[in-house]
mmCIF file of C-alpha atoms in Angstrom:
data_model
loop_
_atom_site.group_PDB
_atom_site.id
_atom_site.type_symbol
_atom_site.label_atom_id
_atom_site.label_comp_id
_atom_site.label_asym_id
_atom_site.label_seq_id
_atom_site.Cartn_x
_atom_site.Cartn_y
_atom_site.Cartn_z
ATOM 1 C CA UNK P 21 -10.460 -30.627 16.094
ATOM 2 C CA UNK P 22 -9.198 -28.590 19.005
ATOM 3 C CA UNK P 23 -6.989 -26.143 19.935
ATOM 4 C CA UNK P 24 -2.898 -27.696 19.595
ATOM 5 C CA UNK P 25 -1.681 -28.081 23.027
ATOM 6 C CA UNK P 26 2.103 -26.753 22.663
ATOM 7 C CA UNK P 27 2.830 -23.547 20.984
ATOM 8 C CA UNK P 28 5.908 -23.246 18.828
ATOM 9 C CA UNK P 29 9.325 -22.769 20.226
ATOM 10 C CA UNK P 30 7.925 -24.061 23.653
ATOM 11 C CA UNK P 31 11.173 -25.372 25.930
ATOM 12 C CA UNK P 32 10.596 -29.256 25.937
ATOM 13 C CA UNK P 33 7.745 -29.499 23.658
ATOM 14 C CA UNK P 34 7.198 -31.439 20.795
ATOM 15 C CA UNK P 35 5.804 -30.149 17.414
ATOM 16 C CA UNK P 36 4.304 -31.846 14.340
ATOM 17 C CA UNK P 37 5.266 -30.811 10.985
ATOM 18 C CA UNK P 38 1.790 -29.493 10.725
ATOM 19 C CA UNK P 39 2.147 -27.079 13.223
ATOM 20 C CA UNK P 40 5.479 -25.745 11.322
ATOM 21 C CA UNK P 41 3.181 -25.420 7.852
ATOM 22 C CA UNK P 42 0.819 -23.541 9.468
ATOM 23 C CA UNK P 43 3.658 -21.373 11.195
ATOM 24 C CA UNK P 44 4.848 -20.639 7.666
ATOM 25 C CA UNK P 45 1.529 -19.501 6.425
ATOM 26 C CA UNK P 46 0.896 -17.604 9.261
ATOM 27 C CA UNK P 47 4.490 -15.801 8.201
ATOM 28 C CA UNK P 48 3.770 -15.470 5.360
ATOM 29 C CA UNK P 49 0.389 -14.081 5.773
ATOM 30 C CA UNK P 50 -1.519 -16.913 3.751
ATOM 31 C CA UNK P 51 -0.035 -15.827 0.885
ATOM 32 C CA UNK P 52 2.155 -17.615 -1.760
ATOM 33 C CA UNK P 53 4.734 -17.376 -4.290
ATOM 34 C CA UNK P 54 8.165 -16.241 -4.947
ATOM 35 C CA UNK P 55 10.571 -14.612 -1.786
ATOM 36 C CA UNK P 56 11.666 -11.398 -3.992
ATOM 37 C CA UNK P 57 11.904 -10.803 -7.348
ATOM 38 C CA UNK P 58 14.866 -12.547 -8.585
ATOM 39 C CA UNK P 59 14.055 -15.909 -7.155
ATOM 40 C CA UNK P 60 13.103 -18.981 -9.276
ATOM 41 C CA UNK P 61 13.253 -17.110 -12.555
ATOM 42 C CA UNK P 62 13.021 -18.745 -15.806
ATOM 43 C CA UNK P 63 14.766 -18.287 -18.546
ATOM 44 C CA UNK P 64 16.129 -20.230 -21.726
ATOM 45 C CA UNK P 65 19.390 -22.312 -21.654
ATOM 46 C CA UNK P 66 22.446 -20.431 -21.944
ATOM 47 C CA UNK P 67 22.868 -21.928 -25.189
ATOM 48 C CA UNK P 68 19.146 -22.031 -26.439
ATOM 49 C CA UNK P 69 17.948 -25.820 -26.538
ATOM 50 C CA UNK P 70 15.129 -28.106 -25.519
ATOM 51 C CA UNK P 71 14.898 -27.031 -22.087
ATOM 52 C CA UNK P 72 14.940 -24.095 -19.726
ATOM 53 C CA UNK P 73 16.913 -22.839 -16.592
ATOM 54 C CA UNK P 74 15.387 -22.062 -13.341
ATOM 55 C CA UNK P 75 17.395 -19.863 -11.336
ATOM 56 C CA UNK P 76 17.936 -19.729 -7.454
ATOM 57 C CA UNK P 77 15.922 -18.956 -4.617
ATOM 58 C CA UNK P 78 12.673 -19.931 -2.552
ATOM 59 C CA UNK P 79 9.216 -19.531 -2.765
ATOM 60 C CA UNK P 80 5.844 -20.324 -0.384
ATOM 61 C CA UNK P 81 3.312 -22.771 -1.540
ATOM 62 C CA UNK P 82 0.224 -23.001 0.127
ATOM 63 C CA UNK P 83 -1.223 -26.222 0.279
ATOM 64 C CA UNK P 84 -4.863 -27.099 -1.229
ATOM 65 C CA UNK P 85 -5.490 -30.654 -0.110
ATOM 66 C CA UNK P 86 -6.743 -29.349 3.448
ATOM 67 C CA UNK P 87 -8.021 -25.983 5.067
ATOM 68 C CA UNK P 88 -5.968 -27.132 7.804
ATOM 69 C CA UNK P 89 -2.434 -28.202 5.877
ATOM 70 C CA UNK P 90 -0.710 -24.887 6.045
ATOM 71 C CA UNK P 91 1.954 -23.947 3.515
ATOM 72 C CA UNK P 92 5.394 -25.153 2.788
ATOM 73 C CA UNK P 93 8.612 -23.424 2.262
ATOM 74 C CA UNK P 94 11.130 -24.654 -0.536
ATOM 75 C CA UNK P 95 14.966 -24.329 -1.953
ATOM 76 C CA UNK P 96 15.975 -24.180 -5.484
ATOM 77 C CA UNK P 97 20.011 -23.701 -4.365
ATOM 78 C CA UNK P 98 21.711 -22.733 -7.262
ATOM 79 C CA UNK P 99 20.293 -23.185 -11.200
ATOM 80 C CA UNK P 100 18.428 -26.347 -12.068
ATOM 81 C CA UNK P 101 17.412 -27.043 -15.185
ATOM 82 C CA UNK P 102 14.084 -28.589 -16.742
ATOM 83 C CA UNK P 103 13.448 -29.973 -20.088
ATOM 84 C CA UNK P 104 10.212 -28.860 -22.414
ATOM 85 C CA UNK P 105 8.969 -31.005 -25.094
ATOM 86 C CA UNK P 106 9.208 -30.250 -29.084
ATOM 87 C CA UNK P 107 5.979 -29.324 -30.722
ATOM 88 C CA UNK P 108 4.458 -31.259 -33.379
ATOM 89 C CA UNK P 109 2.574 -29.633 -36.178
ATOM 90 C CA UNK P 110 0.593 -27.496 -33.694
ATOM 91 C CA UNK P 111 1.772 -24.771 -31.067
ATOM 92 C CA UNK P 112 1.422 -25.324 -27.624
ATOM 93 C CA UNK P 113 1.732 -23.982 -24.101
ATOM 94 C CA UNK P 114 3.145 -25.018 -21.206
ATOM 95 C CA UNK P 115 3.090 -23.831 -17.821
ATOM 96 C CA UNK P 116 6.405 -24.506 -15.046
ATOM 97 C CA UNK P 117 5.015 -24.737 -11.702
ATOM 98 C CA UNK P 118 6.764 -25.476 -8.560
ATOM 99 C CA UNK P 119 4.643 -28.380 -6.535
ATOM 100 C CA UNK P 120 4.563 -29.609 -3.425
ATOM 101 C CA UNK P 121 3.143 -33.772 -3.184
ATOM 102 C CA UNK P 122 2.836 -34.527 0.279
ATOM 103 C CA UNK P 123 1.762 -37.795 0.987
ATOM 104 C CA UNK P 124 0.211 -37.201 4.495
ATOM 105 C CA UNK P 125 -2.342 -35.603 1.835
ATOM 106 C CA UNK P 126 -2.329 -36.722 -1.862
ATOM 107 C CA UNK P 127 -0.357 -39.364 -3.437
ATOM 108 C CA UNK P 128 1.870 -42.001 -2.948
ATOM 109 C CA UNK P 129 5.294 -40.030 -2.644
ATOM 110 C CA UNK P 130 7.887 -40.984 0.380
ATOM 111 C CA UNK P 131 9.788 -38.018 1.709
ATOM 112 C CA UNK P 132 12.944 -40.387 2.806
ATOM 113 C CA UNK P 133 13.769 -41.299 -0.828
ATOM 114 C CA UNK P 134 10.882 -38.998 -2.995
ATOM 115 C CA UNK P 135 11.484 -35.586 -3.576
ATOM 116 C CA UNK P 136 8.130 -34.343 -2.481
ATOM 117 C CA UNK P 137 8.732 -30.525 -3.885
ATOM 118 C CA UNK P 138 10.112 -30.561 -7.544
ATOM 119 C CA UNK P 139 9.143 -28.464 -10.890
ATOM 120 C CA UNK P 140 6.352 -29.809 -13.006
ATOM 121 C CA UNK P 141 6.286 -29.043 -16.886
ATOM 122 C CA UNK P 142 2.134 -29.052 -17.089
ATOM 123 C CA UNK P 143 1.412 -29.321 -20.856
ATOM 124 C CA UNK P 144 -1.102 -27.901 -23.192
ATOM 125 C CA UNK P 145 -2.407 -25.137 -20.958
ATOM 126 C CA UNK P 146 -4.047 -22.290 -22.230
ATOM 127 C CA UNK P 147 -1.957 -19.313 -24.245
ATOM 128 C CA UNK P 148 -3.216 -17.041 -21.826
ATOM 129 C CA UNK P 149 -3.226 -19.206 -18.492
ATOM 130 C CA UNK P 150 -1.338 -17.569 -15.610
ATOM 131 C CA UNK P 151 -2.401 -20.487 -12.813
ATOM 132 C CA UNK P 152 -1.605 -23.559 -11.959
ATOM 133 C CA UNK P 153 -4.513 -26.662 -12.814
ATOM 134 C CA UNK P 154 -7.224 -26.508 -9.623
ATOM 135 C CA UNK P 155 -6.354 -28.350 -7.101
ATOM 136 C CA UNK P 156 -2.344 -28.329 -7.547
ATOM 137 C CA UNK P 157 -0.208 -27.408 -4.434
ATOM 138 C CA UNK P 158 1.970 -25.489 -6.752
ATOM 139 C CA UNK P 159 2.886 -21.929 -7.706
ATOM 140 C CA UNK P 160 3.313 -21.095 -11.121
ATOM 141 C CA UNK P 161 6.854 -20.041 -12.380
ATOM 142 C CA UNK P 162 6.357 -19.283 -16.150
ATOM 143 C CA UNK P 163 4.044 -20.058 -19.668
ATOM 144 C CA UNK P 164 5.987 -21.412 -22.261
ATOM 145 C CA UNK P 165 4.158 -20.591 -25.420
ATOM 146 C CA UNK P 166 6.578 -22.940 -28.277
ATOM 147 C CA UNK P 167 5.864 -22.644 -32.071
ATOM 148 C CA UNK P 168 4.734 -25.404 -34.068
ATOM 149 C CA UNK P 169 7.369 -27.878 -35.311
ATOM 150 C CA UNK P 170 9.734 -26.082 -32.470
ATOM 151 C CA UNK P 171 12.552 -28.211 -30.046
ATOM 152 C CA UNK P 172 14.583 -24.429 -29.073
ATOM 153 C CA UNK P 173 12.716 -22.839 -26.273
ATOM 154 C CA UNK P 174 14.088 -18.728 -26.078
ATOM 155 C CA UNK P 175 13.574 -16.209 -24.010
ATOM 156 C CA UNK P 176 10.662 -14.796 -26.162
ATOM 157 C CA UNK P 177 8.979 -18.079 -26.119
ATOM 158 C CA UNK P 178 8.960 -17.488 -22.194
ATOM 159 C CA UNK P 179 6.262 -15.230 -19.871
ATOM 160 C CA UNK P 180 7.341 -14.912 -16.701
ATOM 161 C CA UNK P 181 4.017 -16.142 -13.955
ATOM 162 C CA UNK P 182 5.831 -15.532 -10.626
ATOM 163 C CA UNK P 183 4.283 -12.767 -7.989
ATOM 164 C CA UNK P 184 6.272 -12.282 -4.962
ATOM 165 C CA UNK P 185 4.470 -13.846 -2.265
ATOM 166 C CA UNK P 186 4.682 -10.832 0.291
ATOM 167 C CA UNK P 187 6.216 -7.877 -2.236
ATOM 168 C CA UNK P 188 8.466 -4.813 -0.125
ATOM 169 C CA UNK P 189 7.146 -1.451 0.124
ATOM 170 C CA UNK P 190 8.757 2.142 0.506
ATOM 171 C CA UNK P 191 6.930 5.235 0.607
ATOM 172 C CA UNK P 192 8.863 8.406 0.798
ATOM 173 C CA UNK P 193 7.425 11.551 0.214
ATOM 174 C CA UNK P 194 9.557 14.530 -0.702
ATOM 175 C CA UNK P 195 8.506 18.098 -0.400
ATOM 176 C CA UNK P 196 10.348 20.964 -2.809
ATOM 177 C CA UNK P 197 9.878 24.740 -1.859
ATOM 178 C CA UNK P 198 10.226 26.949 -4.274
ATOM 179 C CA UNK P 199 12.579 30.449 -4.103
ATOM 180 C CA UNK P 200 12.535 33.815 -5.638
ATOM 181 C CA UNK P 201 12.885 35.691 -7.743
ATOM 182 C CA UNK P 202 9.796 34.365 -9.942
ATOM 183 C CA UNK P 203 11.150 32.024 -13.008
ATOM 184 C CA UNK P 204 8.708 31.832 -15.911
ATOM 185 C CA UNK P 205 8.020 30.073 -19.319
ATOM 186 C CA UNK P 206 5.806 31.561 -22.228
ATOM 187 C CA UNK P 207 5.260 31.458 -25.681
ATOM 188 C CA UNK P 208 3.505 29.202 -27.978
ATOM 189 C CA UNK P 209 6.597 26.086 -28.079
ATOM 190 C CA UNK P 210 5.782 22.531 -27.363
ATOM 191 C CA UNK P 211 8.968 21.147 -26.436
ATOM 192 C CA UNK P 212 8.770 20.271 -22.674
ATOM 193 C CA UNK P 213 10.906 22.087 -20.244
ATOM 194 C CA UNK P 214 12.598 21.709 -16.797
ATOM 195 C CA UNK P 215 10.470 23.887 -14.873
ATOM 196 C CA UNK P 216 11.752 24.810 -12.608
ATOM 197 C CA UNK P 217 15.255 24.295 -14.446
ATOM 198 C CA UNK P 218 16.741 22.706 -11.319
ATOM 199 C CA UNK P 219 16.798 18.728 -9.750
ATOM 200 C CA UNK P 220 13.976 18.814 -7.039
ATOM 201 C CA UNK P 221 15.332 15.531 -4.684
ATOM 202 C CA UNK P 222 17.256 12.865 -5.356
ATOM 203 C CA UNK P 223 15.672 9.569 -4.863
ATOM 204 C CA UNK P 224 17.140 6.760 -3.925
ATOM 205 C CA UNK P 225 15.679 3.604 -5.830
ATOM 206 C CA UNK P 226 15.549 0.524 -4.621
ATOM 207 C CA UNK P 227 17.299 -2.402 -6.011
ATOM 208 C CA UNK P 228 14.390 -4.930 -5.461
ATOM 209 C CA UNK P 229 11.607 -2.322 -6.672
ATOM 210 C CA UNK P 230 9.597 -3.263 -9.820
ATOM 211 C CA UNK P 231 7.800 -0.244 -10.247
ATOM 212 C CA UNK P 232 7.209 3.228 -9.053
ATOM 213 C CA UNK P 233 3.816 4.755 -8.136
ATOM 214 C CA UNK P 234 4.808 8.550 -7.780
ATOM 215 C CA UNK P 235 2.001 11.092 -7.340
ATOM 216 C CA UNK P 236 3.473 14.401 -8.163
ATOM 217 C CA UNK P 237 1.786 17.931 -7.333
ATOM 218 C CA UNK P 238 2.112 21.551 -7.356
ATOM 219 C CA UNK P 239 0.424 24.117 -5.413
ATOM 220 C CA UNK P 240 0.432 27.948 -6.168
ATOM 221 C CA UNK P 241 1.730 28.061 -10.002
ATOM 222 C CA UNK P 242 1.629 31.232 -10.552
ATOM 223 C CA UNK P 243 -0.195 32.003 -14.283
ATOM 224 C CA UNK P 244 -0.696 35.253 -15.734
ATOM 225 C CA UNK P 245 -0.732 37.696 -18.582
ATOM 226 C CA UNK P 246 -3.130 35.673 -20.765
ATOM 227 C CA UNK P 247 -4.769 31.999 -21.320
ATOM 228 C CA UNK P 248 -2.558 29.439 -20.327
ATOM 229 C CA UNK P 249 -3.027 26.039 -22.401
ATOM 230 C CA UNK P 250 -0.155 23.911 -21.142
ATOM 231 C CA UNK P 251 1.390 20.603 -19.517
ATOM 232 C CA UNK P 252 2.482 19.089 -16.557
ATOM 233 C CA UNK P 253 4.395 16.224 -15.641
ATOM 234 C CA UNK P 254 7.642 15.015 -14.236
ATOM 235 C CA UNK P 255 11.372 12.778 -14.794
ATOM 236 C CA UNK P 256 12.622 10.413 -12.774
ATOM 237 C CA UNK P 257 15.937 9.295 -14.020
ATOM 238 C CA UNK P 258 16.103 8.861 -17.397
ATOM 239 C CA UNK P 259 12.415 7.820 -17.840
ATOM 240 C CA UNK P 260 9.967 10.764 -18.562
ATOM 241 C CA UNK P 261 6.326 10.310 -17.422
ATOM 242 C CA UNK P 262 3.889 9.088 -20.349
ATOM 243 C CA UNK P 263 1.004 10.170 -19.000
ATOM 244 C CA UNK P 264 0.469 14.379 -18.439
ATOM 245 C CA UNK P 265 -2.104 16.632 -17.181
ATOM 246 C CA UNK P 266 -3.458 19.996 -18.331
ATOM 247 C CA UNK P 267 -2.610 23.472 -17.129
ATOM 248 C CA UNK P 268 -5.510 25.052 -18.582
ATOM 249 C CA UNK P 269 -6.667 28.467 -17.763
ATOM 250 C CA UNK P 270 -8.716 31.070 -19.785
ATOM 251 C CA UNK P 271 -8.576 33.888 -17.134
ATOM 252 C CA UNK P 272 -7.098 36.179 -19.259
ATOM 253 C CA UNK P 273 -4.288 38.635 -17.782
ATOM 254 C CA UNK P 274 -4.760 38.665 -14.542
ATOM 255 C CA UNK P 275 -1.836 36.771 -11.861
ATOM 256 C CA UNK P 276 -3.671 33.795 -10.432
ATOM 257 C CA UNK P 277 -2.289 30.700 -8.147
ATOM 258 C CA UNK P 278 -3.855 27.255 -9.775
ATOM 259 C CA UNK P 279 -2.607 23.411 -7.844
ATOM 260 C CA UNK P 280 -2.171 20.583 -10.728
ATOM 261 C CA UNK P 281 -1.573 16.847 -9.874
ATOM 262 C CA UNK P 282 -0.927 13.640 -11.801
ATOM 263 C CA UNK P 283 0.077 10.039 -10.926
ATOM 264 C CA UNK P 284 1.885 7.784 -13.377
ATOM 265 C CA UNK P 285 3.768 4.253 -12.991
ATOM 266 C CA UNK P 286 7.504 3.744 -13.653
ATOM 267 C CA UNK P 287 7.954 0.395 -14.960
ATOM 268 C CA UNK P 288 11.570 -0.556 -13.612
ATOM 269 C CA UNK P 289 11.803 -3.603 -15.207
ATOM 270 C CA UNK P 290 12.247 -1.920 -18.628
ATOM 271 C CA UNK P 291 15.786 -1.864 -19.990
ATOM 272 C CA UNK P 292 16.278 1.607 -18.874
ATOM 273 C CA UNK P 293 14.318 1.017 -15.135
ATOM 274 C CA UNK P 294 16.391 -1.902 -14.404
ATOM 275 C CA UNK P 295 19.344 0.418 -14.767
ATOM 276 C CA UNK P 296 17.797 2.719 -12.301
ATOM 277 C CA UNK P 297 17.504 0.346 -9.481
ATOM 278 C CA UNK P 298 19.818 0.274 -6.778
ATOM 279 C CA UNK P 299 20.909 4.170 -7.365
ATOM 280 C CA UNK P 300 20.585 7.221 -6.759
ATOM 281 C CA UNK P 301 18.655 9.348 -9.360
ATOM 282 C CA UNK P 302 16.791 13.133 -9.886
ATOM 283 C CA UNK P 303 13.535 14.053 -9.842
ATOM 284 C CA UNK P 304 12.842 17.441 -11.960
ATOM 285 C CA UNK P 305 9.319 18.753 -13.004
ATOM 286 C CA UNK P 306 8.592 19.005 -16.086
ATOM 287 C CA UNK P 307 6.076 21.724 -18.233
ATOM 288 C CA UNK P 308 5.656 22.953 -21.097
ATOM 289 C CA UNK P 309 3.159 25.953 -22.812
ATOM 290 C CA UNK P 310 1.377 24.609 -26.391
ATOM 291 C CA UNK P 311 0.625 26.183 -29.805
ATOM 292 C CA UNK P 312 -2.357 28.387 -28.169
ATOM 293 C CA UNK P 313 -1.066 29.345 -25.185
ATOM 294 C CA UNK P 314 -0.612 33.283 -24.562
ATOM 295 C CA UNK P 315 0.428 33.673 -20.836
ATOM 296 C CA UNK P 316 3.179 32.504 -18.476
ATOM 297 C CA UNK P 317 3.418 29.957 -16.141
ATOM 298 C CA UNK P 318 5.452 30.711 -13.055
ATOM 299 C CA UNK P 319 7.197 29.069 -9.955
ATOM 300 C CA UNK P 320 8.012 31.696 -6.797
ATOM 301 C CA UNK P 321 8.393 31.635 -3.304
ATOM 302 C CA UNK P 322 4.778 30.478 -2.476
ATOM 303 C CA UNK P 323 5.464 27.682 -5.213
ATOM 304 C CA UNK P 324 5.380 23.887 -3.102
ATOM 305 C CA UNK P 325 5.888 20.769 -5.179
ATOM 306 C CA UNK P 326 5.228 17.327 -3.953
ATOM 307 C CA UNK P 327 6.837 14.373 -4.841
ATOM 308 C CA UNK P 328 4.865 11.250 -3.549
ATOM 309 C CA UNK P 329 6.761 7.856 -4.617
ATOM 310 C CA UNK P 330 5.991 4.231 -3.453
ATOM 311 C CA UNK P 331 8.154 1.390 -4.820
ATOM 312 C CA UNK P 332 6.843 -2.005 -4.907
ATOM 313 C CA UNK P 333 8.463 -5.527 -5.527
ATOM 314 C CA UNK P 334 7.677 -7.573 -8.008
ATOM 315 C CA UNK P 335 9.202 -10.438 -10.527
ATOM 316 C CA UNK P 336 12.755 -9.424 -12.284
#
């Protein structure tokens, strides 16, 4: 082996195919799968039957013949479709992968009359497989997991495999300062409360984002005139953090200053995430005392709230 002579994009030179595969997997950073999120998505027929629709869009596959065969770049334009099998008496699984046969490395497959990049229905995987058999030049699309005695392949029948194969990013990081006069809540209620009652940003989410990693802080809540037992988390949108963290003090009466923090994932592929994406939506913090609490929790002018959020891409 030794170093290739002629770069890429060299006036007057000529360039092997090779040399573009291992272009692409140097773009793409050795990585493969999917472009974004909404590419090469499976889902049943439009009218439920024995196949299943694949929908537009490109993907990387990396070969695995050779260290030194690079990775290929392929087209679904428009929706194909592919058909599945019925069951017998058993269940089964099957697993959609997009493959690449190239014969200057495996098989038998000419690229002037063979399509050398085309779906494969792999049968009788495992129910819980996720990749492709060893040894395939192939990303996997989606599991099929069919009933026994079964020729209709639905959605529910269908778990989505793809990863993007280089997923976008966005960090932003939003800091909210608080005013006077001092706002308070007390008492011994559960019910969570807008805390300050007020939106903190708005956040603009984006449309490709699949989920959102937000780490959310406060420094200098203001506690006083007994124990505070309490919670802290936040909204974004519609969807209300899970997860929560304590606020929990047994000082007694005196004013003190305390920082909380929690981090939580926002799944936007949900029903009510998906109808987040590509908008604009508020971010307000959210608290609330409990059933022993005695004190107040307060926000003032020496009250600063973080709001740390990175989106990342992923299958839609």
């Amino acid at each position: 082996m030794a170093l290739v002579p002629i770069p890429i994009a060299t006036t007057g030179g000529e360039h092997t195919a090779q040399q573009f595969r291992m272009m692409i997997k140097d773009l793409a950073r050795d990585n493969e799968g999917v472009t974004t999120g909404l590419d090469l998505k499976v889902s049943a027929l439009s009218t439920p039957g024995a196949g299943v629709q694949i929908s537009d869009g490109s993907g990387v596959i990396a070969g695995k013949m050779s260290a030194v065969q690079g990775s290929y770049s392929a087209y679904n334009i428009g929706t194909d479709t592919v058909s599945i099998a019925a069951t017998g008496g058993s269940p089964r699984s099957d697993m959609i992968v997009m493959r690449v046969e190239d014969p200057d490395f495996e098989g038998t497959l000419d690229p002037e009359t063979d399509p050398i990049v085309y779906w494969e229905v792999v049968p009788n995987v495992g129910s819980s497989a996720t990749t492709v058999p060893s040894g395939y030049s192939a990303i996997p699309l989606a599991r099929i997991d069919i009933p026994a005695s079964t020729a209709t392949i639905t959605n529910a029948m269908i778990k989505d495999l793809r990863k993007v194969a280089n997923p976008r990013r966005e960090r932003i990081l939003y800091p909210y300062y608080a005013a006077d006069p001092l706002v308070e809540i007390s008492g011994t209620s559960e019910t969570w409360k807008t805390h300050p009652n007020l939106t903190m940003a708005t956040i603009a989410i984006p449309a490709w984002a699949a989920t959102a990693k937000v780490v959310f802080s406060v420094s200098n809540l203001r506690l006083a005139d007994g124990n505070i037992w309490g919670g802290f988390r936040f909204m974004l949108g519609t969807e209300e953090a899970a997860q929560w963290v304590s606020i929990d003090d047994n000082q007694g009466t005196p004013a003190r200053r305390v920082y909380v923090e929690m981090v939580e994932t926002i799944d936007l592929t949900t029903t009510a995430g998906a109808a987040m994406r590509g908008t604009n939506q508020p971010f307000k913090s959210r608290m609330r005392t409990r059933s022993s609490n005695a004190g107040k929790i307060g926000v003032d002018a020496t009250t600063t709230f973080k709001v740390d959020i990175e989106f990342l891409e992923g299958a839609l």
